[in-house]
Amino acid sequence: MDKKIVARAAAAVLLAGCAVSASAQKAGTWFGGVGATRIAPNTESGNLSPPAATNTQVDVGADTQPTFFVGYMLTDNWSVEIPIGFGFEHDINGAGGIAGTGRIGTTKVLPVSAFVQYRFLEPTARFRPYVLGGITYAYFYGESGSAALNALNPANPPGGTSIDVDKRFGWSLGLGMTYAINERWFIDAHYARTWLRTTTTLNSGQKIDTKLDPDVWTVGVGYRF
């Protein structure tokens, strides 16, 4: 067989493997999917206001939960995406001068986010990296203090110390990629950092400021309509 024919056939197979139907990724396409998201705060804690032990700080733990997402291709390269979750629960642990005391409270959070994405390469590309930016509203709820917090707090009120975490806006930047399994189905993965600060108030009147700045990892499987 002619070597040129073999080379052309091999090139055609390679191109077929690297491309999908343009109709699946072009402007006007809706997409959605399901996956898992891990939120891991990078906690930098202030000190609890008096009366409190010296250097009383906190560290906030990570959580992983199933999530959904839905999006729309505004152009062949620009898209918008809305992640949909049902809440995450984070342990609040002692740090600084009270490190080693373990969990002193918990809080739930429902992050309400909207992302704009710029997707590189052509709509026919099977692999498309992208950058993203957006805004997140962190809706904290279901906060509770622990017996350890009651024991540590010199201003512990009758009935125990309760906590309230302020709901705040933050902004996000990140990187991601999609890989088309076929014309409709795809795999999506992205990482984002959200810049977020909040204040926690105890029912004793004490306050503590915390920078959370979580890393957010999401992996999912999606479908284009």
Tab-separated table of C-alpha atoms in Angstrom:
chain	number	residue	atom	x	y	z
A	1	MET	CA	0.000	0.000	0.000
A	2	ASP	CA	1.270	3.490	-0.871
A	3	LYS	CA	2.908	5.131	2.175
A	4	LYS	CA	1.202	8.452	1.373
A	5	ILE	CA	-2.215	6.792	1.501
A	6	VAL	CA	-1.372	5.209	4.872
A	7	ALA	CA	-0.152	8.539	6.242
A	8	ARG	CA	-3.286	10.336	5.082
A	9	ALA	CA	-5.510	7.648	6.580
A	10	ALA	CA	-3.671	7.870	9.894
A	11	ALA	CA	-4.013	11.654	9.904
A	12	ALA	CA	-7.731	11.367	9.229
A	13	VAL	CA	-8.165	8.958	12.142
A	14	LEU	CA	-6.190	11.299	14.422
A	15	LEU	CA	-8.288	14.310	13.456
A	16	ALA	CA	-11.479	12.335	13.996
A	17	GLY	CA	-10.305	11.435	17.483
A	18	CYS	CA	-9.569	15.082	18.359
A	19	ALA	CA	-12.803	16.605	17.097
A	20	VAL	CA	-16.508	16.376	17.786
A	21	SER	CA	-19.514	17.837	16.080
A	22	ALA	CA	-19.418	21.632	16.131
A	23	SER	CA	-23.134	21.663	16.901
A	24	ALA	CA	-22.419	20.272	20.386
A	25	GLN	CA	-20.218	23.132	21.620
A	26	LYS	CA	-21.171	26.199	19.620
A	27	ALA	CA	-23.100	29.349	20.564
A	28	GLY	CA	-26.642	28.682	21.739
A	29	THR	CA	-25.893	25.299	23.311
A	30	TRP	CA	-27.283	24.455	26.746
A	31	PHE	CA	-25.415	21.994	28.952
A	32	GLY	CA	-25.726	20.480	32.405
A	33	GLY	CA	-24.408	17.696	34.561
A	34	VAL	CA	-23.704	16.136	37.921
A	35	GLY	CA	-20.502	15.709	39.889
A	36	ALA	CA	-18.782	16.212	43.213
A	37	THR	CA	-17.358	19.388	44.741
A	38	ARG	CA	-14.802	19.747	47.528
A	39	ILE	CA	-14.541	23.044	49.403
A	40	ALA	CA	-11.321	23.360	51.417
A	41	PRO	CA	-10.884	26.669	53.295
A	42	ASN	CA	-7.424	28.199	53.650
A	43	THR	CA	-8.184	29.648	57.052
A	44	GLU	CA	-6.407	32.686	58.472
A	45	SER	CA	-7.998	33.496	61.797
A	46	GLY	CA	-8.048	36.615	63.871
A	47	ASN	CA	-8.258	36.457	67.674
A	48	LEU	CA	-11.507	36.104	69.577
A	49	SER	CA	-12.388	39.392	71.246
A	50	PRO	CA	-12.245	39.587	75.091
A	51	PRO	CA	-12.962	37.999	77.376
A	52	ALA	CA	-11.004	35.098	75.849
A	53	ALA	CA	-7.794	33.179	76.332
A	54	THR	CA	-4.774	34.702	74.580
A	55	ASN	CA	-4.552	33.944	70.861
A	56	THR	CA	-7.904	32.109	70.673
A	57	GLN	CA	-8.275	31.290	66.972
A	58	VAL	CA	-10.136	28.879	64.701
A	59	ASP	CA	-9.476	26.608	61.735
A	60	VAL	CA	-12.282	25.586	59.367
A	61	GLY	CA	-12.342	22.066	57.906
A	62	ALA	CA	-13.163	20.879	54.374
A	63	ASP	CA	-16.241	19.093	53.025
A	64	THR	CA	-17.164	17.219	49.822
A	65	GLN	CA	-20.708	16.946	48.494
A	66	PRO	CA	-22.554	15.998	45.268
A	67	THR	CA	-23.416	18.967	43.068
A	68	PHE	CA	-25.108	19.792	39.787
A	69	PHE	CA	-24.353	22.438	37.181
A	70	VAL	CA	-26.161	24.086	34.274
A	71	GLY	CA	-24.748	26.423	31.650
A	72	TYR	CA	-25.173	28.121	28.305
A	73	MET	CA	-22.771	28.905	25.444
A	74	LEU	CA	-23.109	32.638	24.761
A	75	THR	CA	-20.672	32.383	21.827
A	76	ASP	CA	-18.414	29.622	20.536
A	77	ASN	CA	-15.935	30.562	23.287
A	78	TRP	CA	-17.817	32.386	26.057
A	79	SER	CA	-20.180	30.560	28.400
A	80	VAL	CA	-21.978	31.097	31.714
A	81	GLU	CA	-22.409	28.372	34.335
A	82	ILE	CA	-24.407	28.065	37.551
A	83	PRO	CA	-23.285	25.416	40.083
A	84	ILE	CA	-26.138	23.941	42.121
A	85	GLY	CA	-25.498	22.376	45.519
A	86	PHE	CA	-27.506	21.441	48.585
A	87	GLY	CA	-25.157	22.715	51.274
A	88	PHE	CA	-21.797	21.868	52.808
A	89	GLU	CA	-20.999	21.303	56.483
A	90	HIS	CA	-17.701	22.468	57.967
A	91	ASP	CA	-16.151	21.743	61.337
A	92	ILE	CA	-14.795	24.735	63.248
A	93	ASN	CA	-11.721	23.608	65.177
A	94	GLY	CA	-9.632	25.305	67.821
A	95	ALA	CA	-6.365	26.867	66.623
A	96	GLY	CA	-3.667	29.212	67.896
A	97	GLY	CA	-3.731	29.303	71.682
A	98	ILE	CA	-6.464	26.632	71.817
A	99	ALA	CA	-4.991	24.272	69.189
A	100	GLY	CA	-5.620	20.649	70.039
A	101	THR	CA	-9.037	21.218	71.564
A	102	GLY	CA	-10.709	19.728	68.491
A	103	ARG	CA	-14.113	20.741	67.206
A	104	ILE	CA	-15.605	23.767	68.912
A	105	GLY	CA	-18.480	24.231	66.487
A	106	THR	CA	-19.954	23.514	63.060
A	107	THR	CA	-21.552	25.571	60.337
A	108	LYS	CA	-23.399	24.781	57.139
A	109	VAL	CA	-23.001	26.904	54.034
A	110	LEU	CA	-24.881	27.109	50.760
A	111	PRO	CA	-22.628	28.778	48.178
A	112	VAL	CA	-24.693	30.520	45.489
A	113	SER	CA	-22.361	31.148	42.538
A	114	ALA	CA	-22.337	32.317	38.936
A	115	PHE	CA	-19.315	31.853	36.665
A	116	VAL	CA	-18.299	33.265	33.295
A	117	GLN	CA	-15.945	31.002	31.323
A	118	TYR	CA	-13.728	31.564	28.301
A	119	ARG	CA	-13.114	28.307	26.427
A	120	PHE	CA	-10.026	28.003	24.257
A	121	LEU	CA	-9.791	26.222	20.882
A	122	GLU	CA	-12.557	25.656	18.356
A	123	PRO	CA	-16.035	24.235	19.089
A	124	THR	CA	-14.979	21.062	17.256
A	125	ALA	CA	-12.090	20.382	19.677
A	126	ARG	CA	-12.537	17.334	21.885
A	127	PHE	CA	-10.381	18.846	24.649
A	128	ARG	CA	-11.093	22.473	25.617
A	129	PRO	CA	-9.330	24.199	28.519
A	130	TYR	CA	-10.937	27.303	29.972
A	131	VAL	CA	-10.521	30.085	32.495
A	132	LEU	CA	-13.346	31.189	34.757
A	133	GLY	CA	-14.297	34.081	36.970
A	134	GLY	CA	-17.356	34.812	39.019
A	135	ILE	CA	-19.057	35.787	42.229
A	136	THR	CA	-20.242	33.708	45.182
A	137	TYR	CA	-22.689	34.476	47.958
A	138	ALA	CA	-21.851	32.319	50.984
A	139	TYR	CA	-25.099	31.701	52.862
A	140	PHE	CA	-24.071	30.371	56.285
A	141	TYR	CA	-26.753	28.652	58.372
A	142	GLY	CA	-27.268	25.915	60.953
A	143	GLU	CA	-24.359	27.052	63.119
A	144	SER	CA	-23.838	25.375	66.488
A	145	GLY	CA	-21.284	25.478	69.268
A	146	SER	CA	-19.920	22.388	71.025
A	147	ALA	CA	-19.414	21.364	74.634
A	148	ALA	CA	-15.724	22.138	74.150
A	149	LEU	CA	-16.601	25.739	73.243
A	150	ASN	CA	-18.770	26.044	76.346
A	151	ALA	CA	-15.877	24.825	78.490
A	152	LEU	CA	-13.341	27.150	76.854
A	153	ASN	CA	-15.394	30.340	76.798
A	154	PRO	CA	-14.965	32.336	80.020
A	155	ALA	CA	-18.094	34.312	79.068
A	156	ASN	CA	-20.192	31.190	78.449
A	157	PRO	CA	-23.854	32.275	78.858
A	158	PRO	CA	-26.492	30.150	80.628
A	159	GLY	CA	-27.582	27.460	78.196
A	160	GLY	CA	-24.252	27.425	76.380
A	161	THR	CA	-22.410	29.422	73.724
A	162	SER	CA	-24.056	29.689	70.319
A	163	ILE	CA	-22.488	31.162	67.175
A	164	ASP	CA	-23.648	33.126	64.148
A	165	VAL	CA	-21.527	33.372	60.967
A	166	ASP	CA	-22.090	36.415	58.752
A	167	LYS	CA	-23.288	35.750	55.217
A	168	ARG	CA	-20.890	37.335	52.726
A	169	PHE	CA	-20.048	37.813	49.036
A	170	GLY	CA	-16.745	36.652	47.574
A	171	TRP	CA	-15.206	36.521	44.113
A	172	SER	CA	-13.597	33.600	42.307
A	173	LEU	CA	-10.964	32.866	39.666
A	174	GLY	CA	-10.040	29.469	38.292
A	175	LEU	CA	-9.030	27.070	35.536
A	176	GLY	CA	-10.844	24.115	34.037
A	177	MET	CA	-11.176	21.710	31.146
A	178	THR	CA	-13.814	19.734	29.315
A	179	TYR	CA	-13.248	16.518	27.394
A	180	ALA	CA	-15.903	15.408	24.924
A	181	ILE	CA	-16.673	11.695	25.195
A	182	ASN	CA	-18.894	12.002	22.129
A	183	GLU	CA	-21.085	14.658	20.517
A	184	ARG	CA	-23.252	15.105	23.630
A	185	TRP	CA	-21.525	13.646	26.688
A	186	PHE	CA	-18.454	15.216	28.269
A	187	ILE	CA	-16.249	15.209	31.360
A	188	ASP	CA	-15.638	18.500	33.152
A	189	ALA	CA	-13.115	19.369	35.857
A	190	HIS	CA	-12.171	22.728	37.320
A	191	TYR	CA	-10.371	24.377	40.192
A	192	ALA	CA	-11.199	27.818	41.608
A	193	ARG	CA	-10.062	29.974	44.514
A	194	THR	CA	-12.755	32.084	46.172
A	195	TRP	CA	-11.667	35.119	48.174
A	196	LEU	CA	-13.988	35.271	51.162
A	197	ARG	CA	-13.895	36.837	54.632
A	198	THR	CA	-16.486	36.619	57.368
A	199	THR	CA	-17.124	37.445	61.013
A	200	THR	CA	-18.472	35.025	63.605
A	201	THR	CA	-20.377	36.427	66.598
A	202	LEU	CA	-20.978	34.510	69.820
A	203	ASN	CA	-24.160	35.053	71.821
A	204	SER	CA	-21.861	36.335	74.567
A	205	GLY	CA	-21.025	39.298	72.307
A	206	GLN	CA	-17.499	38.137	71.423
A	207	LYS	CA	-16.445	38.262	67.773
A	208	ILE	CA	-13.774	36.700	65.582
A	209	ASP	CA	-12.825	37.691	62.019
A	210	THR	CA	-11.774	34.909	59.652
A	211	LYS	CA	-10.341	34.827	56.155
A	212	LEU	CA	-11.526	31.594	54.520
A	213	ASP	CA	-10.364	31.870	50.854
A	214	PRO	CA	-11.379	28.269	50.007
A	215	ASP	CA	-10.007	26.100	47.234
A	216	VAL	CA	-12.921	24.631	45.271
A	217	TRP	CA	-12.443	21.435	43.226
A	218	THR	CA	-15.212	20.044	41.013
A	219	VAL	CA	-15.304	16.961	38.779
A	220	GLY	CA	-18.426	16.027	36.863
A	221	VAL	CA	-20.061	14.397	33.872
A	222	GLY	CA	-22.229	16.551	31.630
A	223	TYR	CA	-24.579	16.488	28.662
A	224	ARG	CA	-25.042	19.079	25.903
A	225	PHE	CA	-28.546	19.789	24.613
